Amino acid sequence: MLHANYAWVPTVSRPSQLCPFKITKRIAVQHTFEKNDSLLATSALAGSSMSLSSSNSRKLFSKEPYSPPSWVQSLGVKPPAQRMVLGQLPTPIHQIQVPELPSGAELWVKRDDLSGMQLSGNKVRKLEFLMADAKEQGCDCVITIGGIQSNHCRATACAARYLGMDSYLILRVGAEEVEKDPGLDGNLLVERMVGAHLEMVTTQEYVALGSETLGQSLKARLEKQGRKPYLIPVGGSNSLGSWGYVDAYAEIEKQMEEGNDMEFVDDIVLACGSGGTAAGLALGCRLSGSSTKVHAYGVCDSPSYFYQFIDKILQGMGCDQSSKDMVRCVQAKGYGYAISHSDELEFMQHIALSTGIVLDPVYSGKALYHLFQEMKANPKAWEGRKVLFVHTGGLLGMYSKASQLQPIVSRGSQVTRFPFDDIVEDNVETWLKQG
């Protein structure tokens, strides 16, 4: 058993419990959850913009009726009746100028990294529907699972605390780290500040048992303790959570109608780590009758895996069409999930210096990097196209890559000693004497 009262983090550790994961009984459950969730981005606006201010009619942390767009009526299931107000919506859209674009191409950014709730990015939209369901069922705590720097887990912990609920996070780490205190780096700091209960598993245990088995085991244990937990899948990516991005597509559609600069978009591009965001956007495009193409750049697993997983989500939403007809899944994991190579990090630095937008190394950075690689390899396919990149957030996870980024960032950001040569010497001596 690990003890939380480490001398170097005494204040945070007391309310935030840390322990190795316990499996008291093997629960045979089909592995339907998805891989980890973690990192992404945020920063300043650049170029032309078509930003709608956040709606003043939304009362934060309250339930509101959900009014779906009219084009969802063709689905075979009813959309959710309500959602919890967690996000600062709508998020803005603006154009960025980068020299590498093919002739006539435009790149716009949907700033879901600015959705609010402690920089929670795309997770906010999914959690609005999931947390409403949890409260409707009378649950007093939530469970979810992800990697050690999971952006989704941190967002869930924040949402739970906002709504007066406890959170239990099953976090995946290497075997050599599972018995150690994980520290306060990046997302972990926020999770532990809001009192999340952390249960650690190794990557091998996660692969062997599957995320749903782990989640159901913890749920059964909490129920024996008299709790009423609500289990949220990895990334919040199930049929209910994905309604957040059906609604997001309706938001984009409205922004195109009201904006002066971006009246249409040929392509929507996003990072894909758990499938829910891609499923919701693809379904919104299809039901609305749009000709816009959705491109999901997978940062883990394989395109075939994501097609199968998105199919399951769509079926649960009443859509029997194949995801292959609705979304293009692209391999973009590079060296592997959450593993960055120098070219990706150099590209992220280039985008930050060019536009002020900070991407993250696990999701948005990989997705946009591989989009630009495609454009470079086949520029004619992208010439004259208006591309909307969905920035899905995750800035806090950037801190886990600090050592790799240090030499890259140092080249673009100079640090020098302030020169006092042009200040009168007598004034400097007087100031130094005064302390």
Short mmCIF file of C-alpha atoms in Angstrom, two decimals:
data_model
loop_
_atom_site.label_atom_id
_atom_site.label_comp_id
_atom_site.label_asym_id
_atom_site.label_seq_id
_atom_site.Cartn_x
_atom_site.Cartn_y
_atom_site.Cartn_z
CA MET A 1 0.00 0.00 0.00
CA LEU A 2 1.36 3.40 -0.93
CA HIS A 3 1.15 6.23 1.56
CA ALA A 4 0.05 9.66 0.38
CA ASN A 5 1.76 11.79 3.05
CA TYR A 6 5.08 12.29 1.31
CA ALA A 7 7.15 15.07 2.82
CA TRP A 8 7.48 16.91 -0.48
CA VAL A 9 3.74 17.10 -1.25
CA PRO A 10 2.04 17.01 2.19
CA THR A 11 -0.76 19.49 1.54
CA VAL A 12 -2.02 17.98 -1.70
CA SER A 13 -1.63 14.36 -0.67
CA ARG A 14 -3.93 14.52 2.35
CA PRO A 15 -7.20 15.03 0.44
CA SER A 16 -6.03 13.23 -2.70
CA GLN A 17 -5.62 9.51 -2.08
CA LEU A 18 -3.07 7.40 -3.94
CA CYS A 19 -2.97 3.62 -3.96
CA PRO A 20 -2.20 0.66 -6.20
CA PHE A 21 -5.24 -0.69 -8.01
CA LYS A 22 -6.95 -3.65 -6.31
CA ILE A 23 -8.79 -6.38 -8.19
CA THR A 24 -10.78 -8.44 -5.70
CA LYS A 25 -12.70 -10.40 -8.30
CA ARG A 26 -12.14 -10.90 -12.00
CA ILE A 27 -15.10 -9.45 -13.86
CA ALA A 28 -15.55 -10.86 -17.36
CA VAL A 29 -16.51 -7.86 -19.44
CA GLN A 30 -15.93 -7.33 -23.13
CA HIS A 31 -13.20 -4.72 -23.66
CA THR A 32 -15.17 -1.88 -25.25
CA PHE A 33 -13.34 1.09 -23.76
CA GLU A 34 -10.56 2.71 -25.67
CA LYS A 35 -6.99 3.67 -25.16
CA ASN A 36 -5.72 6.54 -23.13
CA ASP A 37 -6.52 10.18 -23.21
CA SER A 38 -4.12 12.95 -22.47
CA LEU A 39 -2.62 16.03 -23.89
CA LEU A 40 -3.06 18.86 -26.38
CA ALA A 41 -2.88 22.73 -26.41
CA THR A 42 -3.85 26.40 -26.05
CA SER A 43 -2.79 30.02 -26.71
CA ALA A 44 -3.33 33.31 -28.55
CA LEU A 45 -5.48 34.11 -31.56
CA ALA A 46 -3.88 34.94 -34.90
CA GLY A 47 -5.16 35.99 -38.33
CA SER A 48 -8.78 36.55 -39.36
CA SER A 49 -11.42 35.55 -36.84
CA MET A 50 -15.10 34.76 -36.60
CA SER A 51 -15.59 34.44 -32.88
CA LEU A 52 -18.96 34.20 -31.21
CA SER A 53 -18.95 35.28 -27.58
CA SER A 54 -19.98 32.74 -24.95
CA SER A 55 -23.71 32.62 -24.37
CA ASN A 56 -24.81 34.60 -21.34
CA SER A 57 -27.96 32.50 -21.07
CA ARG A 58 -26.09 29.41 -19.84
CA LYS A 59 -26.01 29.06 -16.05
CA LEU A 60 -22.75 27.39 -15.10
CA PHE A 61 -22.94 24.02 -13.29
CA SER A 62 -26.69 23.66 -13.82
CA LYS A 63 -28.70 21.25 -15.95
CA GLU A 64 -30.30 22.62 -19.07
CA PRO A 65 -32.61 21.01 -21.64
CA TYR A 66 -30.77 19.89 -24.75
CA SER A 67 -32.27 21.15 -27.99
CA PRO A 68 -30.64 19.11 -30.76
CA PRO A 69 -30.42 20.38 -34.34
CA SER A 70 -33.43 19.51 -36.48
CA TRP A 71 -31.41 17.22 -38.74
CA VAL A 72 -30.95 14.56 -36.00
CA GLN A 73 -34.61 13.54 -36.29
CA SER A 74 -33.68 10.87 -38.84
CA LEU A 75 -31.81 8.86 -36.20
CA GLY A 76 -33.39 5.74 -34.77
CA VAL A 77 -32.88 6.81 -31.14
CA LYS A 78 -33.87 9.86 -29.16
CA PRO A 79 -31.08 12.33 -28.39
CA PRO A 80 -30.33 13.05 -24.73
CA ALA A 81 -32.86 15.31 -23.02
CA GLN A 82 -30.44 17.38 -20.97
CA ARG A 83 -26.85 18.34 -20.36
CA MET A 84 -24.83 19.94 -17.59
CA VAL A 85 -23.47 23.41 -18.28
CA LEU A 86 -19.69 23.09 -17.92
CA GLY A 87 -18.16 24.77 -20.97
CA GLN A 88 -17.68 28.31 -22.22
CA LEU A 89 -19.42 27.80 -25.52
CA PRO A 90 -19.36 28.51 -28.40
CA THR A 91 -15.61 28.47 -28.89
CA PRO A 92 -14.10 30.83 -31.48
CA ILE A 93 -12.89 30.06 -34.98
CA HIS A 94 -10.08 31.99 -36.62
CA GLN A 95 -7.68 31.74 -39.53
CA ILE A 96 -3.93 31.28 -39.17
CA GLN A 97 -1.26 32.15 -41.71
CA VAL A 98 1.57 29.68 -42.24
CA PRO A 99 3.80 29.62 -45.35
CA GLU A 100 3.74 25.83 -45.85
CA LEU A 101 0.13 25.67 -47.07
CA PRO A 102 -0.50 24.52 -50.67
CA SER A 103 -1.57 27.12 -53.22
CA GLY A 104 -4.92 28.68 -52.38
CA ALA A 105 -5.42 26.59 -49.24
CA GLU A 106 -6.68 28.19 -46.03
CA LEU A 107 -6.21 26.89 -42.49
CA TRP A 108 -8.75 27.80 -39.83
CA VAL A 109 -8.75 26.69 -36.19
CA LYS A 110 -11.72 25.79 -34.01
CA ARG A 111 -10.45 26.74 -30.56
CA ASP A 112 -11.93 24.03 -28.37
CA ASP A 113 -8.79 24.42 -26.27
CA LEU A 114 -10.59 27.55 -25.00
CA SER A 115 -13.71 25.69 -23.85
CA GLY A 116 -13.07 26.47 -20.19
CA MET A 117 -13.06 24.25 -17.08
CA GLN A 118 -9.30 24.43 -16.40
CA LEU A 119 -8.23 24.08 -20.04
CA SER A 120 -10.17 20.85 -20.50
CA GLY A 121 -10.50 21.13 -24.28
CA ASN A 122 -12.76 18.71 -26.11
CA LYS A 123 -13.51 16.77 -22.92
CA VAL A 124 -15.88 19.51 -21.75
CA ARG A 125 -18.42 18.86 -24.51
CA LYS A 126 -18.59 15.12 -23.77
CA LEU A 127 -18.72 15.63 -20.00
CA GLU A 128 -21.69 17.97 -20.29
CA PHE A 129 -23.81 14.98 -21.32
CA LEU A 130 -22.09 12.34 -19.19
CA MET A 131 -22.19 14.33 -15.95
CA ALA A 132 -25.85 15.22 -16.52
CA ASP A 133 -26.58 11.50 -16.75
CA ALA A 134 -24.55 10.80 -13.60
CA LYS A 135 -26.50 13.40 -11.62
CA GLU A 136 -29.81 12.18 -13.06
CA GLN A 137 -29.01 8.68 -11.78
CA GLY A 138 -28.24 10.05 -8.32
CA CYS A 139 -24.57 9.03 -8.39
CA ASP A 140 -22.23 10.45 -5.76
CA CYS A 141 -18.89 9.77 -7.48
CA VAL A 142 -17.42 9.10 -10.91
CA ILE A 143 -14.81 6.65 -12.18
CA THR A 144 -12.71 6.96 -15.30
CA ILE A 145 -9.41 5.68 -16.64
CA GLY A 146 -6.46 6.90 -18.70
CA GLY A 147 -2.73 7.45 -18.89
CA ILE A 148 -0.69 9.15 -16.20
CA GLN A 149 -1.08 12.52 -17.95
CA SER A 150 -4.67 11.98 -19.06
CA ASN A 151 -6.36 15.23 -19.98
CA HIS A 152 -9.72 13.47 -19.80
CA CYS A 153 -9.08 12.19 -16.27
CA ARG A 154 -8.15 15.67 -15.09
CA ALA A 155 -11.22 17.18 -16.77
CA THR A 156 -13.44 14.54 -15.16
CA ALA A 157 -11.96 15.23 -11.72
CA CYS A 158 -12.64 18.96 -12.13
CA ALA A 159 -16.18 18.42 -13.38
CA ALA A 160 -16.93 16.07 -10.50
CA ARG A 161 -15.65 18.51 -7.89
CA TYR A 162 -17.62 21.37 -9.47
CA LEU A 163 -20.77 19.28 -9.01
CA GLY A 164 -20.00 18.10 -5.47
CA MET A 165 -18.94 14.58 -6.44
CA ASP A 166 -15.82 12.56 -5.71
CA SER A 167 -13.64 11.23 -8.53
CA TYR A 168 -11.71 7.97 -8.82
CA LEU A 169 -9.05 7.84 -11.52
CA ILE A 170 -7.36 4.64 -12.69
CA LEU A 171 -4.05 5.82 -14.14
CA ARG A 172 -1.74 3.76 -16.33
CA VAL A 173 2.05 3.92 -15.75
CA GLY A 174 5.15 1.84 -16.38
CA ALA A 175 5.88 -1.09 -14.07
CA GLU A 176 8.84 0.73 -12.53
CA GLU A 177 6.62 3.70 -11.56
CA VAL A 178 3.47 2.01 -10.25
CA GLU A 179 4.62 1.84 -6.59
CA LYS A 180 5.91 5.43 -6.53
CA ASP A 181 4.14 8.69 -5.82
CA PRO A 182 3.43 10.15 -9.30
CA GLY A 183 4.20 13.70 -8.21
CA LEU A 184 2.47 16.90 -9.25
CA ASP A 185 3.51 17.31 -12.86
CA GLY A 186 1.01 18.68 -15.38
CA ASN A 187 -2.49 17.21 -15.10
CA LEU A 188 -1.59 15.42 -11.87
CA LEU A 189 -1.30 18.71 -10.00
CA VAL A 190 -4.88 19.71 -10.83
CA GLU A 191 -6.27 16.22 -10.17
CA ARG A 192 -4.73 16.12 -6.73
CA MET A 193 -5.64 19.72 -5.92
CA VAL A 194 -9.32 18.83 -6.41
CA GLY A 195 -8.96 15.70 -4.27
CA ALA A 196 -9.10 12.95 -6.88
CA HIS A 197 -8.50 9.38 -5.69
CA LEU A 198 -5.73 7.89 -7.82
CA GLU A 199 -5.43 4.13 -8.35
CA MET A 200 -2.34 3.06 -10.27
CA VAL A 201 -2.03 0.18 -12.73
CA THR A 202 0.82 -0.89 -14.97
CA THR A 203 0.59 -0.77 -18.74
CA GLN A 204 0.82 -4.57 -18.75
CA GLU A 205 -2.14 -4.88 -16.36
CA TYR A 206 -4.14 -2.44 -18.47
CA VAL A 207 -3.47 -4.40 -21.68
CA ALA A 208 -4.13 -7.77 -20.05
CA LEU A 209 -7.42 -6.86 -18.37
CA GLY A 210 -8.80 -3.99 -20.44
CA SER A 211 -10.09 -0.67 -19.24
CA GLU A 212 -13.71 -1.80 -18.83
CA THR A 213 -12.76 -4.72 -16.59
CA LEU A 214 -10.67 -2.40 -14.43
CA GLY A 215 -13.45 0.16 -14.26
CA GLN A 216 -16.12 -2.40 -13.38
CA SER A 217 -13.89 -3.86 -10.67
CA LEU A 218 -13.48 -0.47 -9.01
CA LYS A 219 -17.18 0.24 -9.40
CA ALA A 220 -18.07 -3.02 -7.63
CA ARG A 221 -15.64 -2.23 -4.81
CA LEU A 222 -17.12 1.25 -4.29
CA GLU A 223 -20.66 -0.13 -4.33
CA LYS A 224 -19.72 -2.51 -1.50
CA GLN A 225 -18.65 0.59 0.44
CA GLY A 226 -22.09 2.11 0.00
CA ARG A 227 -21.15 4.50 -2.80
CA LYS A 228 -23.07 5.00 -6.04
CA PRO A 229 -20.42 5.41 -8.75
CA TYR A 230 -20.88 6.41 -12.39
CA LEU A 231 -18.41 4.81 -14.79
CA ILE A 232 -17.13 7.00 -17.65
CA PRO A 233 -15.16 5.31 -20.45
CA VAL A 234 -11.70 6.34 -21.60
CA GLY A 235 -11.88 9.78 -23.19
CA GLY A 236 -15.59 10.03 -22.41
CA SER A 237 -16.02 8.32 -25.78
CA ASN A 238 -19.27 6.44 -25.87
CA SER A 239 -22.57 7.07 -27.62
CA LEU A 240 -23.77 9.53 -24.97
CA GLY A 241 -20.55 11.53 -24.73
CA SER A 242 -20.26 11.79 -28.50
CA TRP A 243 -23.42 13.91 -28.60
CA GLY A 244 -21.13 16.70 -27.46
CA TYR A 245 -19.56 16.75 -30.91
CA VAL A 246 -22.79 16.33 -32.83
CA ASP A 247 -23.70 19.55 -31.06
CA ALA A 248 -20.25 20.99 -31.84
CA TYR A 249 -20.84 20.44 -35.55
CA ALA A 250 -24.14 22.32 -35.26
CA GLU A 251 -22.18 25.11 -33.56
CA ILE A 252 -19.64 25.20 -36.42
CA GLU A 253 -22.51 25.26 -38.93
CA LYS A 254 -24.06 28.25 -37.15
CA GLN A 255 -20.71 30.05 -37.03
CA MET A 256 -20.29 29.55 -40.78
CA GLU A 257 -23.75 31.01 -41.37
CA GLU A 258 -23.09 34.04 -39.16
CA GLY A 259 -19.41 34.64 -39.93
CA ASN A 260 -18.19 36.92 -42.70
CA ASP A 261 -14.93 35.12 -43.53
CA MET A 262 -15.55 31.37 -43.38
CA GLU A 263 -18.83 30.68 -45.15
CA PHE A 264 -17.98 27.03 -45.83
CA VAL A 265 -15.31 24.47 -45.01
CA ASP A 266 -14.07 21.64 -47.22
CA ASP A 267 -12.32 19.58 -44.55
CA ILE A 268 -12.44 19.16 -40.77
CA VAL A 269 -9.22 17.79 -39.29
CA LEU A 270 -8.74 16.58 -35.71
CA ALA A 271 -6.59 14.37 -33.52
CA CYS A 272 -8.21 11.05 -32.61
CA GLY A 273 -7.31 9.20 -29.42
CA SER A 274 -10.55 7.63 -28.25
CA GLY A 275 -12.93 8.08 -31.18
CA GLY A 276 -15.82 10.03 -29.65
CA THR A 277 -14.96 13.45 -31.07
CA ALA A 278 -14.51 12.01 -34.56
CA ALA A 279 -17.76 10.04 -34.30
CA GLY A 280 -19.79 13.08 -33.26
CA LEU A 281 -18.37 15.39 -35.94
CA ALA A 282 -18.74 12.76 -38.67
CA LEU A 283 -22.34 12.08 -37.69
CA GLY A 284 -23.12 15.80 -37.59
CA CYS A 285 -21.68 16.25 -41.08
CA ARG A 286 -23.63 13.32 -42.47
CA LEU A 287 -27.01 14.17 -40.91
CA SER A 288 -26.80 17.83 -41.86
CA GLY A 289 -26.22 16.96 -45.50
CA SER A 290 -22.83 18.68 -45.57
CA SER A 291 -20.21 17.74 -48.14
CA THR A 292 -17.44 18.51 -45.63
CA LYS A 293 -14.93 15.68 -45.22
CA VAL A 294 -13.82 14.67 -41.71
CA HIS A 295 -10.20 13.50 -41.24
CA ALA A 296 -9.34 11.82 -37.92
CA TYR A 297 -5.58 11.58 -37.32
CA GLY A 298 -5.11 8.69 -34.91
CA VAL A 299 -2.44 9.15 -32.23
CA CYS A 300 -2.65 5.53 -31.07
CA ASP A 301 -3.85 2.15 -32.34
CA SER A 302 -4.60 1.85 -36.08
CA PRO A 303 -7.13 3.18 -38.61
CA SER A 304 -8.88 -0.21 -38.71
CA TYR A 305 -9.28 -0.13 -34.92
CA PHE A 306 -10.81 3.35 -35.02
CA TYR A 307 -13.22 2.45 -37.82
CA GLN A 308 -14.50 -0.47 -35.72
CA PHE A 309 -14.71 1.56 -32.53
CA ILE A 310 -16.46 4.52 -34.19
CA ASP A 311 -18.92 2.07 -35.78
CA LYS A 312 -19.93 0.93 -32.26
CA ILE A 313 -20.43 4.51 -31.11
CA LEU A 314 -22.52 5.35 -34.17
CA GLN A 315 -24.68 2.26 -33.73
CA GLY A 316 -25.43 3.34 -30.18
CA MET A 317 -26.52 6.71 -31.55
CA GLY A 318 -28.98 5.11 -33.97
CA CYS A 319 -26.80 5.33 -37.08
CA ASP A 320 -26.27 2.13 -39.05
CA GLN A 321 -23.98 3.61 -41.71
CA SER A 322 -20.35 2.56 -41.88
CA SER A 323 -17.83 4.97 -40.40
CA LYS A 324 -15.65 4.40 -43.48
CA ASP A 325 -18.26 6.33 -45.47
CA MET A 326 -18.25 9.20 -42.96
CA VAL A 327 -14.71 9.76 -41.73
CA ARG A 328 -11.19 9.19 -43.01
CA CYS A 329 -8.96 7.68 -40.31
CA VAL A 330 -5.25 8.41 -40.76
CA GLN A 331 -2.27 6.84 -38.99
CA ALA A 332 -0.49 9.64 -37.12
CA LYS A 333 0.96 8.06 -33.97
CA GLY A 334 4.56 8.35 -35.17
CA TYR A 335 6.84 6.55 -32.74
CA GLY A 336 3.84 5.60 -30.60
CA TYR A 337 1.26 6.98 -28.22
CA ALA A 338 2.63 9.93 -26.23
CA ILE A 339 6.11 9.33 -27.69
CA SER A 340 7.44 12.40 -29.48
CA HIS A 341 10.22 12.60 -32.03
CA SER A 342 12.22 15.74 -32.66
CA ASP A 343 10.53 16.61 -35.98
CA GLU A 344 7.12 16.79 -34.29
CA LEU A 345 8.43 18.98 -31.48
CA GLU A 346 10.27 21.26 -33.92
CA PHE A 347 7.01 21.65 -35.86
CA MET A 348 5.12 22.57 -32.70
CA GLN A 349 7.70 25.23 -31.91
CA HIS A 350 7.41 26.56 -35.47
CA ILE A 351 3.61 26.86 -35.16
CA ALA A 352 3.93 28.62 -31.79
CA LEU A 353 6.44 31.13 -33.17
CA SER A 354 4.38 31.68 -36.35
CA THR A 355 0.89 31.95 -34.85
CA GLY A 356 1.06 32.09 -31.05
CA ILE A 357 -0.85 28.80 -30.82
CA VAL A 358 0.68 26.16 -28.56
CA LEU A 359 -0.08 22.60 -29.61
CA ASP A 360 0.54 19.55 -27.46
CA PRO A 361 2.87 16.65 -28.23
CA VAL A 362 0.35 13.80 -27.84
CA TYR A 363 -2.73 14.89 -29.78
CA SER A 364 -3.00 18.18 -31.68
CA GLY A 365 0.74 18.43 -32.33
CA LYS A 366 0.89 15.00 -33.95
CA ALA A 367 -2.31 15.55 -35.93
CA LEU A 368 -1.33 18.90 -37.40
CA TYR A 369 2.23 17.71 -38.06
CA HIS A 370 0.98 14.74 -40.08
CA LEU A 371 -1.53 16.92 -41.93
CA PHE A 372 1.34 19.16 -43.04
CA GLN A 373 3.36 16.10 -44.04
CA GLU A 374 0.45 15.01 -46.24
CA MET A 375 0.19 18.48 -47.75
CA LYS A 376 3.91 18.45 -48.48
CA ALA A 377 3.79 15.00 -50.10
CA ASN A 378 0.66 15.69 -52.17
CA PRO A 379 0.02 19.45 -52.34
CA LYS A 380 -2.39 19.20 -55.29
CA ALA A 381 -4.87 17.23 -53.17
CA TRP A 382 -5.16 20.19 -50.78
CA GLU A 383 -4.87 23.13 -53.17
CA GLY A 384 -7.65 25.69 -52.81
CA ARG A 385 -9.28 23.88 -49.87
CA LYS A 386 -10.58 25.48 -46.69
CA VAL A 387 -9.45 23.31 -43.79
CA LEU A 388 -10.80 23.61 -40.24
CA PHE A 389 -8.50 22.15 -37.60
CA VAL A 390 -10.19 21.35 -34.29
CA HIS A 391 -7.78 22.24 -31.48
CA THR A 392 -8.85 19.83 -28.75
CA GLY A 393 -6.80 21.25 -25.86
CA GLY A 394 -4.53 19.67 -23.26
CA LEU A 395 -1.90 22.30 -22.46
CA LEU A 396 -1.08 20.94 -19.00
CA GLY A 397 0.27 17.70 -20.42
CA MET A 398 2.99 19.70 -22.18
CA TYR A 399 5.00 19.85 -18.97
CA SER A 400 5.84 16.15 -19.17
CA LYS A 401 7.86 16.91 -22.33
CA ALA A 402 9.85 19.80 -20.83
CA SER A 403 13.24 18.07 -21.03
CA GLN A 404 12.76 17.22 -24.73
CA LEU A 405 11.46 20.69 -25.53
CA GLN A 406 14.20 22.57 -23.65
CA PRO A 407 16.83 22.64 -26.44
CA ILE A 408 14.20 23.34 -29.11
CA VAL A 409 12.49 26.16 -27.23
CA SER A 410 15.82 27.68 -26.19
CA ARG A 411 16.70 28.37 -29.82
CA GLY A 412 13.62 30.52 -30.30
CA SER A 413 13.54 32.19 -26.89
CA GLN A 414 16.64 34.03 -25.69
CA VAL A 415 17.52 34.45 -22.04
CA THR A 416 20.09 37.10 -21.12
CA ARG A 417 21.24 39.06 -18.09
CA PHE A 418 19.72 42.52 -17.90
CA PRO A 419 22.41 45.14 -18.81
CA PHE A 420 22.87 48.04 -16.39
CA ASP A 421 25.46 49.86 -18.51
CA ASP A 422 23.09 52.64 -19.56
CA ILE A 423 21.94 53.38 -16.01
CA VAL A 424 23.81 56.04 -14.01
CA GLU A 425 26.30 54.25 -11.77
CA ASP A 426 25.50 56.29 -8.66
CA ASN A 427 21.82 55.36 -8.92
CA VAL A 428 22.67 51.67 -9.16
CA GLU A 429 24.90 51.77 -6.09
CA THR A 430 22.21 53.61 -4.10
CA TRP A 431 19.56 51.04 -5.13
CA LEU A 432 21.82 48.12 -4.19
CA LYS A 433 22.53 49.61 -0.75
CA GLN A 434 18.81 50.01 -0.13
CA GLY A 435 18.30 46.36 -0.88
#
